[in-house]
PDB file of C-alpha atoms in Angstrom:
ATOM      1  CA  VAL A  27       4.673   2.075 -22.289  1.00 78.00           C
ATOM      2  CA  PRO A  28       6.637   5.355 -21.935  1.00 82.00           C
ATOM      3  CA  GLN A  29       7.122   6.639 -18.281  1.00 79.00           C
ATOM      4  CA  GLY A  30       5.483   9.966 -19.338  1.00 83.00           C
ATOM      5  CA  PHE A  31       2.213   8.061 -19.782  1.00 86.00           C
ATOM      6  CA  GLY A  32       2.080   7.792 -16.028  1.00 86.00           C
ATOM      7  CA  GLY A  33       1.739  11.592 -15.744  1.00 85.00           C
ATOM      8  CA  LEU A  34      -1.278  11.535 -18.091  1.00 88.00           C
ATOM      9  CA  MET A  35      -2.823   8.770 -16.051  1.00 88.00           C
ATOM     10  CA  ARG A  36      -2.410  10.867 -12.841  1.00 85.00           C
ATOM     11  CA  ALA A  37      -3.876  14.006 -14.576  1.00 86.00           C
ATOM     12  CA  LEU A  38      -6.811  11.889 -15.537  1.00 86.00           C
ATOM     13  CA  SER A  39      -7.324  10.549 -11.974  1.00 83.00           C
ATOM     14  CA  LYS A  40      -7.524  14.130 -10.627  1.00 80.00           C
ATOM     15  CA  ILE A  41     -10.523  15.012 -12.821  1.00 82.00           C
ATOM     16  CA  MET A  42     -12.354  11.697 -12.041  1.00 80.00           C
ATOM     17  CA  PRO A  43     -15.274  11.796  -9.572  1.00 77.00           C
ATOM     18  CA  GLY A  44     -13.848  11.446  -5.961  1.00 68.00           C
ATOM     19  CA  SER A  45     -14.470   8.459  -3.886  1.00 68.00           C
ATOM     20  CA  THR A  46     -13.262   7.087  -0.710  1.00 65.00           C
ATOM     21  CA  GLY A  47     -14.504   3.609  -1.428  1.00 71.00           C
ATOM     22  CA  TYR A  48     -11.985   0.648  -0.942  1.00 73.00           C
ATOM     23  CA  MET A  49      -9.688   0.296  -3.910  1.00 77.00           C
ATOM     24  CA  ASN A  50     -11.825   2.800  -5.955  1.00 80.00           C
ATOM     25  CA  ARG A  51     -11.010   3.565  -9.572  1.00 83.00           C
ATOM     26  CA  ARG A  52      -9.472   6.855  -8.993  1.00 83.00           C
ATOM     27  CA  PHE A  53      -7.083   5.480  -6.383  1.00 83.00           C
ATOM     28  CA  LEU A  54      -6.086   2.468  -8.497  1.00 85.00           C
ATOM     29  CA  LEU A  55      -5.460   4.538 -11.600  1.00 87.00           C
ATOM     30  CA  ARG A  56      -3.141   6.784  -9.701  1.00 86.00           C
ATOM     31  CA  GLN A  57      -1.309   4.045  -7.932  1.00 87.00           C
ATOM     32  CA  LEU A  58      -0.847   2.224 -11.392  1.00 88.00           C
ATOM     33  CA  SER A  59       0.560   5.418 -12.878  1.00 89.00           C
ATOM     34  CA  TYR A  60       3.623   5.394 -10.698  1.00 88.00           C
ATOM     35  CA  GLY A  61       4.997   2.172 -11.974  1.00 87.00           C
ATOM     36  CA  ILE A  62       4.252   2.811 -15.760  1.00 87.00           C
ATOM     37  CA  GLY A  63       7.456   3.051 -17.735  1.00 85.00           C
ATOM     38  CA  ARG A  64       9.710   1.814 -15.015  1.00 84.00           C
ATOM     39  CA  PRO A  65      11.855  -1.326 -15.058  1.00 82.00           C
ATOM     40  CA  VAL A  66       9.790  -4.418 -14.437  1.00 79.00           C
ATOM     41  CA  ALA A  67      11.644  -5.218 -11.121  1.00 77.00           C
ATOM     42  CA  GLU A  68      10.568  -1.897  -9.808  1.00 82.00           C
ATOM     43  CA  GLN A  69       6.982  -1.602 -10.924  1.00 84.00           C
ATOM     44  CA  SER A  70       5.324  -3.648  -8.099  1.00 81.00           C
ATOM     45  CA  VAL A  71       7.193  -1.654  -5.397  1.00 81.00           C
ATOM     46  CA  HIS A  72       6.040   1.674  -6.819  1.00 84.00           C
ATOM     47  CA  TRP A  73       2.327   0.361  -7.181  1.00 85.00           C
ATOM     48  CA  MET A  74       2.445  -0.567  -3.487  1.00 84.00           C
ATOM     49  CA  SER A  75       4.338   2.367  -2.083  1.00 85.00           C
ATOM     50  CA  ALA A  76       2.475   4.475   0.493  1.00 87.00           C
ATOM     51  CA  VAL A  77       4.519   7.671  -0.520  1.00 90.00           C
ATOM     52  CA  PRO A  78       4.986   7.951  -4.313  1.00 86.00           C
ATOM     53  CA  GLY A  79       8.357   8.330  -5.811  1.00 82.00           C
ATOM     54  CA  PRO A  80       7.715  11.798  -7.188  1.00 82.00           C
ATOM     55  CA  MET A  81       6.475  12.895  -3.791  1.00 88.00           C
ATOM     56  CA  GLN A  82       9.459  11.415  -2.155  1.00 87.00           C
ATOM     57  CA  GLU A  83      11.825  13.422  -4.143  1.00 87.00           C
ATOM     58  CA  ARG A  84       9.976  16.623  -2.888  1.00 90.00           C
ATOM     59  CA  LEU A  85       9.646  15.347   0.627  1.00 92.00           C
ATOM     60  CA  TRP A  86      13.134  14.385   1.674  1.00 91.00           C
ATOM     61  CA  ARG A  87      15.607  17.097   2.230  1.00 89.00           C
ATOM     62  CA  ASP A  88      18.433  15.313   0.349  1.00 83.00           C
ATOM     63  CA  GLY A  89      15.850  14.991  -2.695  1.00 75.00           C
ATOM     64  CA  LYS A  90      16.303  11.310  -3.088  1.00 72.00           C
ATOM     65  CA  ALA A  91      13.466   8.813  -3.476  1.00 67.00           C
ATOM     66  CA  ALA A  92      14.012   5.332  -1.995  1.00 67.00           C
ATOM     67  CA  LYS A  93      15.459   3.005  -4.713  1.00 69.00           C
ATOM     68  CA  LEU A  94      13.496  -0.158  -4.038  1.00 68.00           C
ATOM     69  CA  ARG A  95      13.044  -3.136  -6.293  1.00 73.00           C
ATOM     70  CA  VAL A  96      12.113  -6.790  -6.413  1.00 73.00           C
ATOM     71  CA  ASP A  97      15.263  -8.997  -6.172  1.00 74.00           C
ATOM     72  CA  SER A  98      15.610 -10.367  -9.658  1.00 74.00           C
ATOM     73  CA  ASN A  99      16.074 -14.112 -10.303  1.00 79.00           C
ATOM     74  CA  PRO A 100      16.514 -15.053 -14.026  1.00 80.00           C
ATOM     75  CA  GLU A 101      15.217 -18.481 -13.231  1.00 84.00           C
ATOM     76  CA  LEU A 102      11.727 -17.098 -12.313  1.00 83.00           C
ATOM     77  CA  SER A 103       9.179 -15.364 -14.463  1.00 83.00           C
ATOM     78  CA  VAL A 104       8.445 -11.771 -13.636  1.00 80.00           C
ATOM     79  CA  LEU A 105       5.175 -12.769 -12.006  1.00 81.00           C
ATOM     80  CA  GLU A 106       6.988 -15.494  -9.933  1.00 84.00           C
ATOM     81  CA  GLN A 107       9.485 -12.955  -8.744  1.00 83.00           C
ATOM     82  CA  CYS A 108       6.672 -10.566  -7.657  1.00 82.00           C
ATOM     83  CA  GLN A 109       4.992 -13.558  -5.938  1.00 85.00           C
ATOM     84  CA  ARG A 110       8.172 -14.314  -3.862  1.00 85.00           C
ATOM     85  CA  HIS A 111       8.627 -10.659  -3.090  1.00 83.00           C
ATOM     86  CA  PHE A 112       5.175 -10.321  -1.661  1.00 85.00           C
ATOM     87  CA  ILE A 113       5.497 -13.476   0.510  1.00 89.00           C
ATOM     88  CA  GLU A 114       8.849 -12.562   1.907  1.00 86.00           C
ATOM     89  CA  SER A 115       8.191  -8.828   2.495  1.00 84.00           C
ATOM     90  CA  TYR A 116       4.458  -7.773   2.522  1.00 86.00           C
ATOM     91  CA  LEU A 117       3.114 -11.077   3.991  1.00 91.00           C
ATOM     92  CA  ALA A 118       5.920 -11.829   6.449  1.00 89.00           C
ATOM     93  CA  GLY A 119       6.867  -8.303   7.331  1.00 87.00           C
ATOM     94  CA  ASP A 120       3.451  -6.602   7.505  1.00 87.00           C
ATOM     95  CA  ILE A 121       0.165  -8.738   7.237  1.00 89.00           C
ATOM     96  CA  LEU A 122       1.274 -11.511   9.595  1.00 93.00           C
ATOM     97  CA  GLN A 123       2.957  -9.130  11.970  1.00 92.00           C
ATOM     98  CA  LYS A 124      -0.333  -7.217  12.387  1.00 90.00           C
ATOM     99  CA  MET A 125      -2.297 -10.377  12.877  1.00 92.00           C
ATOM    100  CA  ASP A 126       0.131 -11.868  15.418  1.00 94.00           C
ATOM    101  CA  ARG A 127       0.152  -8.567  17.465  1.00 94.00           C
ATOM    102  CA  ALA A 128      -3.569  -7.958  17.391  1.00 93.00           C
ATOM    103  CA  SER A 129      -4.333 -11.650  18.375  1.00 96.00           C
ATOM    104  CA  MET A 130      -1.553 -11.711  21.207  1.00 95.00           C
ATOM    105  CA  HIS A 131      -3.008  -8.627  22.588  1.00 96.00           C
ATOM    106  CA  VAL A 132      -6.277 -10.422  23.438  1.00 96.00           C
ATOM    107  CA  SER A 133      -4.651 -13.750  24.169  1.00 96.00           C
ATOM    108  CA  LEU A 134      -6.142 -15.239  20.976  1.00 95.00           C
ATOM    109  CA  GLU A 135      -4.409 -18.180  19.145  1.00 93.00           C
ATOM    110  CA  VAL A 136      -4.848 -17.687  15.328  1.00 93.00           C
ATOM    111  CA  ARG A 137      -3.944 -20.045  12.606  1.00 92.00           C
ATOM    112  CA  SER A 138      -3.678 -19.379   8.780  1.00 91.00           C
ATOM    113  CA  PRO A 139      -4.727 -22.624   7.118  1.00 92.00           C
ATOM    114  CA  PHE A 140      -3.613 -21.660   3.583  1.00 91.00           C
ATOM    115  CA  LEU A 141      -0.066 -21.095   5.012  1.00 93.00           C
ATOM    116  CA  ALA A 142       0.212 -24.561   6.323  1.00 94.00           C
ATOM    117  CA  ASN A 143       3.546 -25.992   4.873  1.00 94.00           C
ATOM    118  CA  ALA A 144       1.768 -28.682   2.748  1.00 94.00           C
ATOM    119  CA  VAL A 145      -0.655 -26.200   1.179  1.00 92.00           C
ATOM    120  CA  SER A 146       1.865 -23.336   0.504  1.00 90.00           C
ATOM    121  CA  GLU A 147       4.509 -25.707  -0.841  1.00 92.00           C
ATOM    122  CA  PHE A 148       2.061 -27.217  -3.157  1.00 92.00           C
ATOM    123  CA  ALA A 149       0.767 -23.942  -4.429  1.00 89.00           C
ATOM    124  CA  LEU A 150       4.334 -22.666  -4.991  1.00 88.00           C
ATOM    125  CA  SER A 151       5.045 -25.721  -7.025  1.00 90.00           C
ATOM    126  CA  LEU A 152       2.259 -25.163  -9.416  1.00 89.00           C
ATOM    127  CA  PRO A 153       2.996 -23.235 -12.726  1.00 87.00           C
ATOM    128  CA  VAL A 154       1.831 -19.728 -12.664  1.00 81.00           C
ATOM    129  CA  GLU A 155      -0.678 -20.464 -15.371  1.00 82.00           C
ATOM    130  CA  ALA A 156      -2.576 -22.746 -12.931  1.00 85.00           C
ATOM    131  CA  SER A 157      -3.506 -19.752 -10.729  1.00 83.00           C
ATOM    132  CA  PHE A 158      -5.024 -17.518 -13.384  1.00 80.00           C
ATOM    133  CA  GLN A 159      -7.789 -17.656 -15.968  1.00 78.00           C
ATOM    134  CA  GLY A 160      -7.897 -14.328 -17.837  1.00 80.00           C
ATOM    135  CA  MET A 161      -8.258 -11.612 -15.154  1.00 79.00           C
ATOM    136  CA  THR A 162      -9.385 -14.158 -12.569  1.00 82.00           C
ATOM    137  CA  GLY A 163      -7.004 -15.219  -9.909  1.00 84.00           C
ATOM    138  CA  LYS A 164      -7.016 -18.095  -7.483  1.00 87.00           C
ATOM    139  CA  ARG A 165      -8.415 -20.300 -10.186  1.00 88.00           C
ATOM    140  CA  ILE A 166      -8.001 -23.697  -8.389  1.00 89.00           C
ATOM    141  CA  LEU A 167      -9.074 -22.446  -4.957  1.00 89.00           C
ATOM    142  CA  ARG A 168     -12.298 -20.993  -6.605  1.00 90.00           C
ATOM    143  CA  SER A 169     -13.054 -24.130  -8.468  1.00 91.00           C
ATOM    144  CA  VAL A 170     -12.742 -26.227  -5.133  1.00 92.00           C
ATOM    145  CA  ALA A 171     -14.786 -23.644  -3.233  1.00 94.00           C
ATOM    146  CA  ALA A 172     -17.540 -23.813  -5.798  1.00 95.00           C
ATOM    147  CA  ASN A 173     -18.394 -27.296  -4.491  1.00 96.00           C
ATOM    148  CA  TYR A 174     -19.272 -25.886  -1.067  1.00 97.00           C
ATOM    149  CA  LEU A 175     -20.012 -22.191  -1.346  1.00 96.00           C
ATOM    150  CA  SER A 176     -22.433 -19.963  -3.304  1.00 96.00           C
ATOM    151  CA  ASP A 177     -21.446 -18.308  -6.498  1.00 93.00           C
ATOM    152  CA  GLU A 178     -21.734 -14.941  -4.802  1.00 93.00           C
ATOM    153  CA  THR A 179     -19.117 -15.809  -2.139  1.00 93.00           C
ATOM    154  CA  VAL A 180     -16.853 -17.633  -4.653  1.00 92.00           C
ATOM    155  CA  ASN A 181     -16.777 -14.753  -7.067  1.00 88.00           C
ATOM    156  CA  ARG A 182     -16.850 -11.943  -4.576  1.00 87.00           C
ATOM    157  CA  ARG A 183     -14.455  -9.033  -5.156  1.00 82.00           C
ATOM    158  CA  LYS A 184     -11.333  -9.330  -2.805  1.00 79.00           C
ATOM    159  CA  HIS A 185     -11.404  -7.026   0.087  1.00 80.00           C
ATOM    160  CA  GLY A 186      -8.768  -6.348   2.625  1.00 79.00           C
ATOM    161  CA  PHE A 187      -8.980  -5.080   6.156  1.00 77.00           C
ATOM    162  CA  ALA A 188      -8.341  -1.483   5.251  1.00 80.00           C
ATOM    163  CA  LEU A 189      -9.099   1.403   7.524  1.00 84.00           C
ATOM    164  CA  PRO A 190     -10.850   4.521   6.013  1.00 89.00           C
ATOM    165  CA  VAL A 191      -7.686   6.639   6.739  1.00 91.00           C
ATOM    166  CA  ALA A 192      -8.627   9.505   4.376  1.00 90.00           C
ATOM    167  CA  ASP A 193     -11.870  10.124   6.193  1.00 92.00           C
ATOM    168  CA  LEU A 194     -10.366   9.597   9.592  1.00 94.00           C
ATOM    169  CA  LEU A 195      -7.627  12.078   8.933  1.00 95.00           C
ATOM    170  CA  ARG A 196     -10.244  14.678   7.913  1.00 95.00           C
ATOM    171  CA  GLY A 197     -12.611  13.902  10.793  1.00 95.00           C
ATOM    172  CA  ASP A 198     -12.084  12.046  14.199  1.00 96.00           C
ATOM    173  CA  LEU A 199      -8.267  12.043  14.043  1.00 96.00           C
ATOM    174  CA  ARG A 200      -7.875  15.529  12.421  1.00 96.00           C
ATOM    175  CA  GLU A 201      -6.998  17.334  15.689  1.00 96.00           C
ATOM    176  CA  LEU A 202      -4.571  14.585  16.867  1.00 95.00           C
ATOM    177  CA  ALA A 203      -2.846  14.270  13.360  1.00 96.00           C
ATOM    178  CA  GLU A 204      -2.348  18.044  13.080  1.00 95.00           C
ATOM    179  CA  SER A 205      -0.811  18.155  16.567  1.00 95.00           C
ATOM    180  CA  VAL A 206       1.724  15.488  15.736  1.00 96.00           C
ATOM    181  CA  LEU A 207       2.211  15.806  11.960  1.00 95.00           C
ATOM    182  CA  LEU A 208       2.485  19.626  11.853  1.00 94.00           C
ATOM    183  CA  ASP A 209       4.639  20.151  15.073  1.00 95.00           C
ATOM    184  CA  VAL A 210       7.518  22.343  13.919  1.00 93.00           C
ATOM    185  CA  ALA A 211       9.647  20.951  16.821  1.00 94.00           C
ATOM    186  CA  ASN A 212       9.287  17.337  15.539  1.00 96.00           C
ATOM    187  CA  PRO A 213      12.761  15.859  14.833  1.00 95.00           C
ATOM    188  CA  MET A 214      11.360  14.327  11.710  1.00 95.00           C
ATOM    189  CA  TYR A 215      11.778  17.654  10.101  1.00 95.00           C
ATOM    190  CA  GLU A 216      15.510  17.346  10.183  1.00 93.00           C
ATOM    191  CA  TYR A 217      14.946  14.863   7.186  1.00 93.00           C
ATOM    192  CA  VAL A 218      11.635  15.997   5.743  1.00 94.00           C
ATOM    193  CA  ARG A 219      10.512  19.279   4.307  1.00 95.00           C
ATOM    194  CA  ARG A 220       7.743  20.638   6.436  1.00 94.00           C
ATOM    195  CA  ASN A 221       6.344  22.782   3.694  1.00 95.00           C
ATOM    196  CA  VAL A 222       5.651  19.741   1.555  1.00 95.00           C
ATOM    197  CA  VAL A 223       4.032  18.000   4.565  1.00 96.00           C
ATOM    198  CA  ARG A 224       1.875  21.034   5.232  1.00 96.00           C
ATOM    199  CA  GLU A 225       0.872  21.518   1.510  1.00 96.00           C
ATOM    200  CA  THR A 226       0.037  17.859   1.376  1.00 95.00           C
ATOM    201  CA  TRP A 227      -2.082  18.023   4.439  1.00 97.00           C
ATOM    202  CA  GLN A 228      -4.048  21.203   3.229  1.00 96.00           C
ATOM    203  CA  GLN A 229      -4.775  19.514  -0.121  1.00 93.00           C
ATOM    204  CA  HIS A 230      -6.154  16.478   1.796  1.00 93.00           C
ATOM    205  CA  VAL A 231      -8.294  18.315   4.457  1.00 94.00           C
ATOM    206  CA  GLU A 232      -9.729  20.718   1.719  1.00 93.00           C
ATOM    207  CA  ARG A 233     -10.518  17.573  -0.350  1.00 88.00           C
ATOM    208  CA  ARG A 234      -8.582  18.814  -3.380  1.00 85.00           C
ATOM    209  CA  GLN A 235      -6.692  15.591  -3.417  1.00 83.00           C
ATOM    210  CA  ASP A 236      -6.760  12.242  -1.450  1.00 86.00           C
ATOM    211  CA  HIS A 237      -3.492  11.814   0.281  1.00 90.00           C
ATOM    212  CA  GLY A 238      -4.706   9.684   2.986  1.00 91.00           C
ATOM    213  CA  LYS A 239      -2.235   6.798   2.396  1.00 90.00           C
ATOM    214  CA  SER A 240       0.790   9.039   2.378  1.00 93.00           C
ATOM    215  CA  LEU A 241      -0.295  11.109   5.317  1.00 96.00           C
ATOM    216  CA  TRP A 242      -1.148   8.052   7.379  1.00 95.00           C
ATOM    217  CA  THR A 243       2.432   6.809   6.917  1.00 94.00           C
ATOM    218  CA  LEU A 244       3.935  10.202   7.629  1.00 96.00           C
ATOM    219  CA  LEU A 245       1.795  10.497  10.818  1.00 97.00           C
ATOM    220  CA  TRP A 246       3.289   7.348  12.168  1.00 94.00           C
ATOM    221  CA  LEU A 247       6.734   8.343  11.142  1.00 95.00           C
ATOM    222  CA  ALA A 248       6.289  11.743  12.967  1.00 97.00           C
ATOM    223  CA  ALA A 249       4.880   9.833  16.096  1.00 96.00           C
ATOM    224  CA  PHE A 250       8.070   7.552  15.959  1.00 96.00           C
ATOM    225  CA  PHE A 251      10.479  10.481  15.848  1.00 96.00           C
ATOM    226  CA  ARG A 252       8.452  12.315  18.683  1.00 94.00           C
ATOM    227  CA  ASN A 253       8.558   9.452  20.920  1.00 94.00           C
ATOM    228  CA  GLN A 254      12.014   8.039  20.297  1.00 94.00           C
ATOM    229  CA  PHE A 255      13.931  11.268  20.101  1.00 89.00           C
TER     230      PHE A 255
END
């Protein structure tokens, strides 16, 4: 699919009915558009990026977007390469860190049974086809779970522990976010174009576009620069 098709998908997403629901169609279409037409090793990274490539090029003062890609391994299929990438970066560097910090903060011991060595090693030894059936993932796990749980639970749509950041930035956290994010003295603006951040913020609070994911990331970047420098 040509990369230009991604632009058409983004244009379509802008005229779709707005929604702040978890993984809503408008959000998914827009995120998908960023990876369209790119090399396979880069697609997954662009789909997951909090700040899209086109926005990064406008945002950074040097005009360069981050060049990120999944490490290629010719011995693995593309799907297996993405799987390894998620395990080594997103799982280890993000999800598990958040769980560890949150649980330690309240002196709680947490275990992830699906990450036990025996279970994870067995799962990774299976051919990719064993995990999927059409568009349905976790095929073996769902099959086992069906013996113990209701169909409603087994076939329930996946749902992460996502915060409603788009609404929070327009509501309860608006004053705080503006004081940190739009502070002209913030050292972050030695690297980031302030006019792009302000324009993105205005589009979001005026509900012209949903930039919640990007602004949430920029807010914490601004907080880091303010506190460290």
